[in-house]
Amino acid sequence: MGTKKDFDHGIVILGAGNVATHIALALKNNNFFVRMVYSKTAESAKILADQIKTDFTTNINELPLVADLYIISVSDSAISKLIENLKVNNGIVVHTAGSISMNLLKPYFKNFGVFYPLQTFTKSRSLDFSEIPLCIEANNTFTQNKLLSLAQSLSSRVELINSDKRKVLHMAAVFACNFTNHMYSIGSELLKSEKIDLDLLHPLIHETAKKAVELNPGHAQTGPAVRNDKKTIGMHLKMLKKYPEFEKIYSFVSESIYKLNKKTD
Amino acid sequence: MGTKKDFDHGIVILGAGNVATHIALALKNNNFFVRMVYSKTAESAKILADQIKTDFTTNINELPLVADLYIISVSDSAISKLIENLKVNNGIVVHTAGSISMNLLKPYFKNFGVFYPLQTFTKSRSLDFSEIPLCIEANNTFTQNKLLSLAQSLSSRVELINSDKRKVLHMAAVFACNFTNHMYSIGSELLKSEKIDLDLLHPLIHETAKKAVELNPGHAQTGPAVRNDKKTIGMHLKMLKKYPEFEKIYSFVSESIYKLNKKTD
């Protein structure tokens, strides 16, 4: 656990959204020195800085030139402008985005990399950070070792993953998280229309996740699509006539389930 | 717990698949008298009958005429033929299908209903049956009371739900379970192609389910689609060119996420 010594000039957090907040809290909980929080929005900067008992600024020029690490965790669209304005001496600069190449940072910094936590974050939800896979990439060995050592003191699951692989991983996560959540949302909309309690689906939602993790999703599939039960599928499509988008999704996903299953049988 | 007395002529299970197996085990575990298992396939009938220490038959005419309850849990397409051939005196006959009207049973039996457990079942996975929502429907008060009392001794979550509502519930479950599982499958296929460990997604899968249950899926949504992050969406669609079906699903689901979120904002 010699890591904290390597970071005694402190860590700067750029951003105060969901990901920035969870990373900053994990650093604080593991006794790293978070030196300053930057955000364009004073209010969110202050909320995060207060939580981890540090300073904040809304002026990027007020950030320290000498720190061990700068973690940029802002929206993908805001990164480019931010790195143009960020001045650092030799400190490491990382971003936390799944879909952005490490080399975006190359023209601006000497030591740079990526620190991508593979999880869905909401400020208000506490998470066991030690279970979150941290995907690391770095432009040189010095940076890589420092990032690995930091990551390993925050999480038990640390992987070296390059930008191309990380993009695929992020896209897979969009399916497994955002799209999955949308399937729950559609279920919830359908129940709302019939005034049926959404919590009737909760045991099913939990078991579906557990089963996929324990059995592998390909072996866990059940339902009308995988059985090619055309009667039920036809009835559902008819019931969905009043929700044209859900009907389209139903139809394409059912077709895809059947095809994928036939392939892996 | 006076229920078992009401069922002292025993319960007959028709079917030996995933749902039949879990119901039969729950009955056995709660000390109900499962009198006989019927299945067209001797092997699966025997496996189930052995598990619950009862008899089995592959000849529907060998089933007892006098039993308290006949639970039909076969594939939707096999139900019609089965009920034509099932002879019972006054016993209650139920099916366990989400998408089939109770009235399918009307021409054949005096006391009938539906006993629909809302869960995804796999024979090899053990489940806490007491947490599974049981949806009950019956054609008369006698039958309803008997089914409610049985259901309440198996589960803490029992609901009276008519056939129309049950069909919507089942369709919502197809989204929340089968389609969700397919999103995991697609994630898994994408990772396989890059030789990335699927278990990197496990913490995300669990947290996505927990978050939807605790926060409501509408409030839990994250990712490029809900942010309308066209750059990331465009990149993902390009990466999916070699999987035309996944590309279609990505595109429609992203659009639907954005629209649904705008509506509920």
Short mmCIF file of C-alpha atoms in Angstrom, two decimals:
data_model
loop_
_atom_site.label_atom_id
_atom_site.label_comp_id
_atom_site.label_asym_id
_atom_site.label_seq_id
_atom_site.Cartn_x
_atom_site.Cartn_y
_atom_site.Cartn_z
CA MET A 1 0.00 0.00 0.00
CA GLY A 2 2.81 2.45 -0.83
CA THR A 3 0.51 4.22 -3.23
CA LYS A 4 -0.51 7.19 -1.16
CA LYS A 5 3.12 8.37 -0.97
CA ASP A 6 3.23 8.43 -4.77
CA PHE A 7 0.30 10.82 -4.71
CA ASP A 8 1.37 13.23 -2.00
CA HIS A 9 1.11 16.22 -4.35
CA GLY A 10 -2.51 15.37 -4.54
CA ILE A 11 -5.19 14.57 -7.07
CA VAL A 12 -7.32 17.12 -8.91
CA ILE A 13 -10.85 16.20 -9.95
CA LEU A 14 -12.25 17.94 -13.03
CA GLY A 15 -15.99 17.49 -13.12
CA ALA A 16 -18.60 17.05 -10.41
CA GLY A 17 -21.11 14.73 -12.06
CA ASN A 18 -22.00 11.13 -11.28
CA VAL A 19 -18.66 9.54 -12.22
CA ALA A 20 -16.50 12.34 -10.77
CA THR A 21 -18.42 12.16 -7.49
CA HIS A 22 -18.01 8.40 -7.08
CA ILE A 23 -14.31 8.48 -7.96
CA ALA A 24 -13.66 11.42 -5.60
CA LEU A 25 -15.47 9.65 -2.77
CA ALA A 26 -13.53 6.45 -3.36
CA LEU A 27 -10.24 8.38 -3.28
CA LYS A 28 -11.23 10.15 -0.09
CA ASN A 29 -12.37 6.89 1.53
CA ASN A 30 -9.00 5.36 0.70
CA ASN A 31 -7.12 8.30 2.22
CA PHE A 32 -5.87 9.83 -1.00
CA PHE A 33 -5.33 13.59 -0.95
CA VAL A 34 -7.91 15.16 -3.28
CA ARG A 35 -6.52 18.64 -3.66
CA MET A 36 -9.21 20.45 -5.56
CA VAL A 37 -12.46 20.01 -7.46
CA TYR A 38 -13.11 21.93 -10.63
CA SER A 39 -16.49 22.35 -12.28
CA LYS A 40 -18.02 24.99 -14.51
CA THR A 41 -20.98 24.98 -12.13
CA ALA A 42 -20.14 26.41 -8.72
CA GLU A 43 -23.02 24.66 -7.02
CA SER A 44 -22.08 21.12 -8.01
CA ALA A 45 -18.37 21.84 -7.44
CA LYS A 46 -19.18 23.00 -3.91
CA ILE A 47 -21.41 20.01 -3.12
CA LEU A 48 -18.68 17.57 -4.13
CA ALA A 49 -15.83 19.55 -2.49
CA ASP A 50 -17.80 19.72 0.77
CA GLN A 51 -18.38 15.98 0.71
CA ILE A 52 -14.69 15.22 0.47
CA LYS A 53 -13.59 18.24 2.56
CA THR A 54 -11.48 20.01 -0.04
CA ASP A 55 -11.47 23.23 -2.07
CA PHE A 56 -13.19 23.91 -5.35
CA THR A 57 -12.92 26.33 -8.22
CA THR A 58 -14.89 27.23 -11.33
CA ASN A 59 -11.80 28.81 -12.91
CA ILE A 60 -9.55 26.27 -14.58
CA ASN A 61 -6.56 28.63 -14.25
CA GLU A 62 -6.80 28.38 -10.48
CA LEU A 63 -5.95 24.68 -10.50
CA PRO A 64 -2.49 23.75 -9.16
CA LEU A 65 0.19 23.31 -11.83
CA VAL A 66 1.89 20.65 -9.75
CA ALA A 67 -0.25 17.69 -8.75
CA ASP A 68 0.27 13.95 -9.21
CA LEU A 69 -2.91 13.29 -11.09
CA TYR A 70 -5.69 15.17 -12.87
CA ILE A 71 -8.85 13.13 -13.39
CA ILE A 72 -11.09 14.57 -16.09
CA SER A 73 -14.61 13.31 -15.66
CA VAL A 74 -16.86 15.60 -17.63
CA SER A 75 -19.27 14.87 -20.47
CA ASP A 76 -17.63 13.56 -23.66
CA SER A 77 -18.54 16.76 -25.49
CA ALA A 78 -16.85 18.97 -22.88
CA ILE A 79 -13.50 17.14 -22.74
CA SER A 80 -11.84 18.72 -25.80
CA LYS A 81 -12.30 22.31 -24.68
CA LEU A 82 -11.26 21.46 -21.16
CA ILE A 83 -7.95 19.83 -22.10
CA GLU A 84 -7.04 22.80 -24.30
CA ASN A 85 -7.25 25.02 -21.23
CA LEU A 86 -5.75 22.73 -18.62
CA LYS A 87 -2.15 23.60 -17.66
CA VAL A 88 -0.09 20.97 -15.85
CA ASN A 89 3.63 20.43 -15.34
CA ASN A 90 4.46 16.74 -15.24
CA GLY A 91 1.38 15.38 -13.51
CA ILE A 92 -0.59 12.56 -15.11
CA VAL A 93 -3.81 13.52 -16.88
CA VAL A 94 -6.52 10.89 -17.37
CA HIS A 95 -10.05 10.89 -18.64
CA THR A 96 -12.73 8.45 -17.51
CA ALA A 97 -14.71 8.05 -20.73
CA GLY A 98 -15.44 4.66 -22.27
CA SER A 99 -15.68 5.88 -25.84
CA ILE A 100 -12.85 8.39 -26.15
CA SER A 101 -9.38 7.42 -27.33
CA MET A 102 -6.49 8.00 -24.98
CA ASN A 103 -4.69 9.86 -27.76
CA LEU A 104 -7.04 12.79 -27.53
CA LEU A 105 -4.79 13.81 -24.62
CA LYS A 106 -1.51 13.35 -26.53
CA PRO A 107 -1.02 16.86 -27.97
CA TYR A 108 -1.35 18.45 -24.55
CA PHE A 109 0.35 16.34 -21.88
CA LYS A 110 3.52 14.39 -21.24
CA ASN A 111 2.00 11.68 -19.03
CA PHE A 112 -1.52 10.69 -19.79
CA GLY A 113 -3.96 7.81 -19.79
CA VAL A 114 -7.44 6.53 -19.14
CA PHE A 115 -9.11 5.52 -15.90
CA TYR A 116 -12.46 4.00 -16.90
CA PRO A 117 -14.69 2.59 -14.17
CA LEU A 118 -17.18 0.15 -15.71
CA GLN A 119 -20.33 0.87 -13.76
CA THR A 120 -23.52 2.96 -13.90
CA PHE A 121 -23.24 5.82 -11.45
CA THR A 122 -25.87 7.98 -9.81
CA LYS A 123 -24.73 10.53 -7.24
CA SER A 124 -27.35 9.59 -4.70
CA ARG A 125 -26.56 5.85 -4.70
CA SER A 126 -23.68 4.53 -2.69
CA LEU A 127 -21.66 1.74 -4.29
CA ASP A 128 -18.96 -0.64 -3.15
CA PHE A 129 -16.19 0.86 -5.28
CA SER A 130 -13.89 -2.07 -4.55
CA GLU A 131 -16.07 -4.28 -6.78
CA ILE A 132 -16.05 -1.96 -9.78
CA PRO A 133 -13.82 -3.04 -12.70
CA LEU A 134 -11.29 -0.28 -13.40
CA CYS A 135 -9.90 -0.23 -16.94
CA ILE A 136 -6.52 1.42 -17.25
CA GLU A 137 -4.52 2.63 -20.21
CA ALA A 138 -1.38 4.77 -20.18
CA ASN A 139 1.10 6.30 -22.63
CA ASN A 140 4.23 5.13 -20.82
CA THR A 141 5.39 2.70 -18.15
CA PHE A 142 5.79 5.32 -15.42
CA THR A 143 2.19 6.44 -15.91
CA GLN A 144 0.89 2.91 -16.24
CA ASN A 145 2.49 1.79 -13.00
CA LYS A 146 1.19 4.79 -11.11
CA LEU A 147 -2.33 4.33 -12.46
CA LEU A 148 -2.28 0.59 -11.79
CA SER A 149 -1.14 1.13 -8.23
CA LEU A 150 -3.83 3.75 -7.65
CA ALA A 151 -6.53 1.57 -9.23
CA GLN A 152 -5.48 -1.48 -7.22
CA SER A 153 -5.85 0.39 -3.99
CA LEU A 154 -9.43 1.36 -4.94
CA SER A 155 -10.69 -1.86 -6.53
CA SER A 156 -10.01 -5.56 -6.59
CA ARG A 157 -10.71 -5.72 -10.34
CA VAL A 158 -8.16 -3.82 -12.41
CA GLU A 159 -7.53 -4.43 -16.13
CA LEU A 160 -5.20 -2.99 -18.72
CA ILE A 161 -7.41 -2.27 -21.73
CA ASN A 162 -6.46 -0.28 -24.80
CA SER A 163 -8.68 2.34 -26.43
CA ASP A 164 -10.09 0.09 -29.15
CA LYS A 165 -11.04 -2.66 -26.73
CA ARG A 166 -12.42 -0.12 -24.28
CA LYS A 167 -14.75 1.23 -26.95
CA VAL A 168 -16.18 -2.25 -27.53
CA LEU A 169 -16.48 -2.77 -23.79
CA HIS A 170 -18.33 0.52 -23.45
CA MET A 171 -20.68 -0.40 -26.27
CA ALA A 172 -21.35 -3.79 -24.66
CA ALA A 173 -22.10 -1.90 -21.45
CA VAL A 174 -24.60 0.30 -23.29
CA PHE A 175 -26.51 -2.88 -24.21
CA ALA A 176 -26.16 -4.55 -20.82
CA CYS A 177 -27.01 -1.44 -18.82
CA ASN A 178 -28.75 1.39 -20.69
CA PHE A 179 -30.70 -0.82 -23.06
CA THR A 180 -31.53 -3.29 -20.32
CA ASN A 181 -32.80 -0.41 -18.24
CA HIS A 182 -34.94 0.68 -21.16
CA MET A 183 -36.51 -2.78 -21.33
CA TYR A 184 -37.43 -2.31 -17.66
CA SER A 185 -38.81 1.16 -18.52
CA ILE A 186 -41.00 -0.24 -21.29
CA GLY A 187 -42.25 -2.93 -18.92
CA SER A 188 -43.03 -0.22 -16.42
CA GLU A 189 -44.89 1.91 -19.00
CA LEU A 190 -47.01 -1.06 -20.04
CA LEU A 191 -47.94 -1.83 -16.44
CA LYS A 192 -48.72 1.82 -15.71
CA SER A 193 -51.26 1.84 -18.52
CA GLU A 194 -53.09 -1.03 -16.79
CA LYS A 195 -52.55 0.34 -13.27
CA ILE A 196 -50.57 -2.75 -12.30
CA ASP A 197 -47.92 -2.36 -9.58
CA LEU A 198 -44.44 -2.16 -11.06
CA ASP A 199 -42.99 -3.94 -8.06
CA LEU A 200 -44.59 -7.17 -9.26
CA LEU A 201 -41.68 -7.26 -11.73
CA HIS A 202 -38.95 -6.80 -9.13
CA PRO A 203 -38.28 -10.46 -8.30
CA LEU A 204 -38.13 -11.16 -12.05
CA ILE A 205 -35.67 -8.31 -12.67
CA HIS A 206 -33.34 -9.54 -9.92
CA GLU A 207 -33.51 -13.19 -10.96
CA THR A 208 -32.92 -12.35 -14.65
CA ALA A 209 -29.70 -10.54 -13.69
CA LYS A 210 -28.54 -13.27 -11.31
CA LYS A 211 -29.29 -15.99 -13.82
CA ALA A 212 -27.38 -14.28 -16.62
CA VAL A 213 -24.37 -13.84 -14.34
CA GLU A 214 -24.44 -17.41 -13.05
CA LEU A 215 -25.54 -19.33 -16.15
CA ASN A 216 -24.36 -17.09 -18.99
CA PRO A 217 -27.08 -15.13 -20.81
CA GLY A 218 -27.07 -17.42 -23.86
CA HIS A 219 -28.13 -20.37 -21.72
CA ALA A 220 -30.52 -18.37 -19.58
CA GLN A 221 -32.95 -17.32 -22.29
CA THR A 222 -36.65 -18.20 -21.85
CA GLY A 223 -39.90 -16.81 -23.24
CA PRO A 224 -41.89 -16.78 -26.50
CA ALA A 225 -39.10 -15.55 -28.81
CA VAL A 226 -36.60 -18.30 -28.05
CA ARG A 227 -39.38 -20.90 -28.36
CA ASN A 228 -40.46 -19.26 -31.63
CA ASP A 229 -43.99 -19.20 -30.18
CA LYS A 230 -45.60 -17.28 -33.04
CA LYS A 231 -49.04 -17.19 -31.48
CA THR A 232 -47.91 -15.34 -28.36
CA ILE A 233 -45.56 -13.10 -30.34
CA GLY A 234 -48.41 -12.21 -32.70
CA MET A 235 -50.73 -11.43 -29.81
CA HIS A 236 -48.13 -9.20 -28.16
CA LEU A 237 -47.46 -7.31 -31.38
CA LYS A 238 -51.20 -6.69 -31.71
CA MET A 239 -51.38 -5.45 -28.11
CA LEU A 240 -48.48 -3.08 -28.85
CA LYS A 241 -50.18 -1.42 -31.84
CA LYS A 242 -50.76 1.68 -29.72
CA TYR A 243 -47.04 1.94 -28.90
CA PRO A 244 -45.41 1.88 -32.35
CA GLU A 245 -41.86 2.18 -30.98
CA PHE A 246 -42.27 -0.61 -28.47
CA GLU A 247 -43.82 -2.71 -31.23
CA LYS A 248 -40.75 -2.19 -33.41
CA ILE A 249 -38.42 -3.05 -30.55
CA TYR A 250 -40.49 -6.13 -29.68
CA SER A 251 -40.37 -7.36 -33.22
CA PHE A 252 -36.63 -6.83 -33.84
CA VAL A 253 -35.51 -8.11 -30.47
CA SER A 254 -37.67 -11.24 -30.79
CA GLU A 255 -36.24 -11.95 -34.21
CA SER A 256 -32.71 -11.42 -32.93
CA ILE A 257 -33.27 -13.70 -29.91
CA TYR A 258 -34.46 -16.49 -32.16
CA LYS A 259 -31.57 -16.12 -34.60
CA LEU A 260 -28.86 -15.83 -31.95
CA ASN A 261 -30.17 -18.87 -30.15
CA LYS A 262 -30.34 -20.99 -33.28
CA LYS A 263 -26.74 -20.05 -33.96
CA THR A 264 -25.47 -21.03 -30.53
CA ASP A 265 -27.57 -24.19 -30.16
CA MET B 1 -52.37 -22.91 7.78
CA GLY B 2 -55.61 -24.85 7.33
CA THR B 3 -54.95 -25.10 3.64
CA LYS B 4 -53.46 -28.53 3.45
CA LYS B 5 -56.72 -30.04 4.74
CA ASP B 6 -58.51 -28.46 1.77
CA PHE B 7 -56.16 -30.33 -0.51
CA ASP B 8 -56.20 -33.77 1.09
CA HIS B 9 -57.33 -35.41 -2.15
CA GLY B 10 -54.09 -34.20 -3.57
CA ILE B 11 -52.76 -32.13 -6.42
CA VAL B 12 -51.97 -33.41 -9.90
CA ILE B 13 -49.19 -31.78 -11.92
CA LEU B 14 -49.52 -31.89 -15.70
CA GLY B 15 -46.17 -31.06 -17.25
CA ALA B 16 -42.60 -31.56 -16.12
CA GLY B 17 -40.85 -28.53 -17.54
CA ASN B 18 -39.30 -25.54 -15.78
CA VAL B 19 -42.50 -24.05 -14.36
CA ALA B 20 -44.09 -27.40 -13.45
CA THR B 21 -40.91 -28.45 -11.66
CA HIS B 22 -40.66 -25.32 -9.54
CA ILE B 23 -44.34 -25.38 -8.60
CA ALA B 24 -44.21 -29.07 -7.72
CA LEU B 25 -41.14 -28.54 -5.55
CA ALA B 26 -42.76 -25.60 -3.76
CA LEU B 27 -45.87 -27.71 -3.07
CA LYS B 28 -43.77 -30.57 -1.77
CA ASN B 29 -41.67 -28.23 0.39
CA ASN B 30 -44.86 -26.83 1.89
CA ASN B 31 -46.18 -30.32 2.68
CA PHE B 32 -48.91 -30.43 0.07
CA PHE B 33 -49.80 -33.84 -1.27
CA VAL B 34 -48.72 -34.03 -4.91
CA ARG B 35 -50.53 -37.10 -6.07
CA MET B 36 -49.19 -37.66 -9.54
CA VAL B 37 -47.09 -36.13 -12.29
CA TYR B 38 -48.16 -36.42 -15.90
CA SER B 39 -45.94 -35.74 -18.89
CA LYS B 40 -45.86 -37.01 -22.46
CA THR B 41 -42.18 -37.71 -21.91
CA ALA B 42 -41.58 -40.55 -19.46
CA GLU B 43 -38.06 -39.41 -18.68
CA SER B 44 -38.92 -35.91 -17.52
CA ALA B 45 -42.05 -37.17 -15.73
CA LYS B 46 -39.91 -39.64 -13.80
CA ILE B 47 -37.24 -37.10 -12.91
CA LEU B 48 -39.82 -34.75 -11.43
CA ALA B 49 -41.84 -37.50 -9.72
CA ASP B 50 -38.67 -38.86 -8.12
CA GLN B 51 -37.73 -35.42 -6.81
CA ILE B 52 -41.05 -35.03 -5.03
CA LYS B 53 -41.44 -38.72 -4.18
CA THR B 54 -44.67 -39.40 -6.03
CA ASP B 55 -45.97 -41.40 -9.00
CA PHE B 56 -45.96 -40.44 -12.62
CA THR B 57 -47.76 -41.42 -15.78
CA THR B 58 -47.51 -40.70 -19.49
CA ASN B 59 -51.12 -41.74 -20.03
CA ILE B 60 -53.57 -38.97 -19.25
CA ASN B 61 -56.35 -41.53 -18.66
CA GLU B 62 -54.44 -42.88 -15.69
CA LEU B 63 -54.77 -39.63 -13.75
CA PRO B 64 -57.15 -39.74 -10.75
CA LEU B 65 -60.67 -38.45 -11.46
CA VAL B 66 -60.94 -37.13 -7.94
CA ALA B 67 -58.26 -34.70 -6.86
CA ASP B 68 -58.50 -31.20 -5.40
CA LEU B 69 -56.42 -29.46 -8.02
CA TYR B 70 -54.96 -30.12 -11.46
CA ILE B 71 -52.15 -27.76 -12.42
CA ILE B 72 -51.51 -27.67 -16.16
CA SER B 73 -48.07 -26.37 -16.86
CA VAL B 74 -47.19 -27.34 -20.40
CA SER B 75 -46.23 -25.23 -23.40
CA ASP B 76 -48.94 -22.85 -24.61
CA SER B 77 -49.34 -24.83 -27.81
CA ALA B 78 -49.94 -28.11 -25.95
CA ILE B 79 -52.62 -26.87 -23.55
CA SER B 80 -55.64 -27.13 -25.88
CA LYS B 81 -55.16 -30.78 -26.73
CA LEU B 82 -54.41 -31.66 -23.14
CA ILE B 83 -57.59 -30.13 -21.71
CA GLU B 84 -59.71 -31.93 -24.28
CA ASN B 85 -58.42 -35.21 -22.92
CA LEU B 86 -58.32 -34.43 -19.22
CA LYS B 87 -61.20 -35.98 -17.24
CA VAL B 88 -61.94 -34.63 -13.77
CA ASN B 89 -64.94 -34.73 -11.43
CA ASN B 90 -65.21 -31.54 -9.42
CA GLY B 91 -61.55 -30.74 -8.91
CA ILE B 92 -60.19 -27.33 -9.83
CA VAL B 93 -58.23 -27.11 -13.07
CA VAL B 94 -55.75 -24.28 -13.55
CA HIS B 95 -53.16 -23.38 -16.12
CA THR B 96 -50.00 -21.40 -15.39
CA ALA B 97 -49.62 -19.46 -18.64
CA GLY B 98 -49.27 -15.67 -18.73
CA SER B 99 -50.79 -15.22 -22.16
CA ILE B 100 -53.71 -17.62 -22.21
CA SER B 101 -57.23 -16.60 -21.17
CA MET B 102 -58.81 -18.41 -18.28
CA ASN B 103 -61.86 -19.06 -20.45
CA LEU B 104 -60.00 -21.57 -22.57
CA LEU B 105 -60.83 -23.95 -19.71
CA LYS B 106 -64.53 -23.06 -19.54
CA PRO B 107 -65.99 -25.62 -21.95
CA TYR B 108 -64.38 -28.50 -20.09
CA PHE B 109 -64.46 -27.93 -16.34
CA LYS B 110 -66.76 -26.74 -13.58
CA ASN B 111 -64.13 -25.13 -11.37
CA PHE B 112 -61.21 -23.56 -13.12
CA GLY B 113 -58.75 -20.73 -12.98
CA VAL B 114 -55.20 -19.52 -13.48
CA PHE B 115 -52.16 -19.84 -11.26
CA TYR B 116 -49.46 -17.70 -12.89
CA PRO B 117 -46.09 -17.39 -11.15
CA LEU B 118 -44.30 -14.30 -12.44
CA GLN B 119 -40.72 -15.46 -12.61
CA THR B 120 -38.18 -16.94 -15.03
CA PHE B 121 -37.64 -20.58 -14.22
CA THR B 122 -34.82 -22.96 -15.02
CA LYS B 123 -34.99 -26.47 -13.59
CA SER B 124 -31.43 -26.45 -12.34
CA ARG B 125 -31.69 -23.17 -10.41
CA SER B 126 -33.22 -23.15 -6.98
CA LEU B 127 -35.41 -20.17 -6.14
CA ASP B 128 -37.05 -18.80 -3.02
CA PHE B 129 -40.63 -19.51 -4.09
CA SER B 130 -42.02 -17.42 -1.23
CA GLU B 131 -40.83 -14.26 -3.01
CA ILE B 132 -42.44 -15.06 -6.36
CA PRO B 133 -45.59 -13.07 -7.19
CA LEU B 134 -48.46 -15.49 -7.80
CA CYS B 135 -51.27 -14.15 -9.98
CA ILE B 136 -54.60 -15.84 -9.40
CA GLU B 137 -57.85 -15.85 -11.37
CA ALA B 138 -60.86 -18.10 -10.84
CA ASN B 139 -64.32 -18.67 -12.30
CA ASN B 140 -66.17 -18.69 -8.97
CA THR B 141 -65.74 -17.78 -5.31
CA PHE B 142 -65.16 -21.35 -4.13
CA THR B 143 -62.34 -21.79 -6.61
CA GLN B 144 -60.91 -18.35 -5.94
CA ASN B 145 -60.77 -18.90 -2.18
CA LYS B 146 -59.13 -22.27 -2.56
CA LEU B 147 -56.53 -20.93 -5.00
CA LEU B 148 -55.84 -17.87 -2.86
CA SER B 149 -55.34 -19.99 0.20
CA LEU B 150 -52.99 -22.33 -1.65
CA ALA B 151 -51.04 -19.42 -3.17
CA GLN B 152 -50.73 -17.66 0.17
CA SER B 153 -49.19 -20.69 1.75
CA LEU B 154 -46.54 -20.78 -1.01
CA SER B 155 -45.75 -17.10 -1.45
CA SER B 156 -45.96 -13.80 0.39
CA ARG B 157 -47.00 -11.99 -2.79
CA VAL B 158 -50.40 -13.07 -4.11
CA GLU B 159 -52.53 -10.97 -6.48
CA LEU B 160 -55.92 -11.39 -8.09
CA ILE B 161 -55.38 -10.52 -11.75
CA ASN B 162 -57.83 -11.08 -14.59
CA SER B 163 -56.89 -12.52 -17.98
CA ASP B 164 -56.57 -9.17 -19.80
CA LYS B 165 -54.33 -7.66 -17.15
CA ARG B 166 -52.30 -10.84 -16.91
CA LYS B 167 -51.58 -10.67 -20.65
CA VAL B 168 -50.17 -7.16 -20.24
CA LEU B 169 -48.20 -8.28 -17.22
CA HIS B 170 -46.76 -11.18 -19.18
CA MET B 171 -45.83 -8.89 -22.06
CA ALA B 172 -44.14 -6.48 -19.63
CA ALA B 173 -42.25 -9.48 -18.25
CA VAL B 174 -41.09 -10.40 -21.76
CA PHE B 175 -39.45 -6.96 -21.98
CA ALA B 176 -38.08 -6.95 -18.43
CA CYS B 177 -36.77 -10.51 -18.57
CA ASN B 178 -36.35 -12.05 -22.03
CA PHE B 179 -35.42 -8.83 -23.82
CA THR B 180 -33.20 -7.72 -20.96
CA ASN B 181 -31.45 -11.06 -21.14
CA HIS B 182 -30.98 -10.57 -24.85
CA MET B 183 -29.28 -7.22 -24.18
CA TYR B 184 -26.88 -9.13 -21.91
CA SER B 185 -26.41 -11.70 -24.70
CA ILE B 186 -25.55 -9.02 -27.24
CA GLY B 187 -23.09 -7.48 -24.78
CA SER B 188 -21.58 -10.89 -24.32
CA GLU B 189 -21.30 -11.50 -28.09
CA LEU B 190 -19.55 -8.16 -28.58
CA LEU B 191 -17.04 -8.92 -25.83
CA LYS B 192 -16.41 -12.42 -27.16
CA SER B 193 -15.42 -10.96 -30.53
CA GLU B 194 -12.70 -8.93 -28.75
CA LYS B 195 -11.76 -11.72 -26.33
CA ILE B 196 -12.76 -9.58 -23.36
CA ASP B 197 -13.94 -11.38 -20.22
CA LEU B 198 -17.72 -11.31 -19.91
CA ASP B 199 -17.48 -11.16 -16.14
CA LEU B 200 -16.26 -7.56 -16.41
CA LEU B 201 -19.94 -6.75 -17.02
CA HIS B 202 -21.26 -8.59 -13.96
CA PRO B 203 -21.11 -5.73 -11.45
CA LEU B 204 -22.83 -3.52 -14.01
CA ILE B 205 -25.60 -6.06 -14.63
CA HIS B 206 -26.31 -6.39 -10.92
CA GLU B 207 -26.24 -2.66 -10.24
CA THR B 208 -28.49 -1.91 -13.22
CA ALA B 209 -31.12 -4.28 -11.83
CA LYS B 210 -30.80 -2.96 -8.27
CA LYS B 211 -30.96 0.64 -9.40
CA ALA B 212 -34.09 0.09 -11.49
CA VAL B 213 -35.81 -1.60 -8.57
CA GLU B 214 -34.79 1.05 -6.03
CA LEU B 215 -35.00 4.23 -8.14
CA ASN B 216 -37.53 3.31 -10.82
CA PRO B 217 -36.13 2.64 -14.30
CA GLY B 218 -37.28 6.01 -15.69
CA HIS B 219 -35.05 7.83 -13.21
CA ALA B 220 -32.18 5.37 -13.44
CA GLN B 221 -31.34 5.85 -17.13
CA THR B 222 -27.77 6.87 -18.03
CA GLY B 223 -25.63 6.58 -21.18
CA PRO B 224 -25.32 8.15 -24.62
CA ALA B 225 -28.96 7.75 -25.73
CA VAL B 226 -30.56 9.62 -22.85
CA ARG B 227 -27.95 12.38 -23.20
CA ASN B 228 -28.62 12.43 -26.96
CA ASP B 229 -24.85 12.12 -27.42
CA LYS B 230 -24.90 11.81 -31.20
CA LYS B 231 -21.14 11.44 -31.56
CA THR B 232 -20.95 8.31 -29.38
CA ILE B 233 -24.16 6.89 -30.86
CA GLY B 234 -22.77 7.43 -34.37
CA MET B 235 -19.50 5.73 -33.47
CA HIS B 236 -21.31 2.75 -31.96
CA LEU B 237 -23.54 2.35 -35.02
CA LYS B 238 -20.43 2.35 -37.18
CA MET B 239 -18.79 -0.28 -34.98
CA LEU B 240 -21.96 -2.40 -35.28
CA LYS B 241 -21.97 -2.44 -39.11
CA LYS B 242 -20.82 -6.06 -39.04
CA TYR B 243 -23.79 -7.04 -36.84
CA PRO B 244 -26.78 -5.68 -38.82
CA GLU B 245 -29.34 -6.92 -36.28
CA PHE B 246 -27.57 -5.47 -33.29
CA GLU B 247 -27.20 -2.23 -35.24
CA LYS B 248 -30.96 -2.08 -35.83
CA ILE B 249 -31.66 -2.79 -32.17
CA TYR B 250 -29.11 -0.19 -31.08
CA SER B 251 -30.66 2.42 -33.29
CA PHE B 252 -34.31 1.81 -32.34
CA VAL B 253 -33.67 1.40 -28.64
CA SER B 254 -31.56 4.56 -28.50
CA GLU B 255 -34.28 6.52 -30.24
CA SER B 256 -36.90 5.11 -27.91
CA ILE B 257 -34.81 5.94 -24.81
CA TYR B 258 -34.46 9.53 -25.90
CA LYS B 259 -38.15 9.94 -26.70
CA LEU B 260 -39.43 8.25 -23.55
CA ASN B 261 -37.14 10.33 -21.40
CA LYS B 262 -38.17 13.60 -23.02
CA LYS B 263 -41.79 12.67 -22.38
CA THR B 264 -41.28 11.94 -18.69
CA ASP B 265 -38.92 14.86 -17.96
#
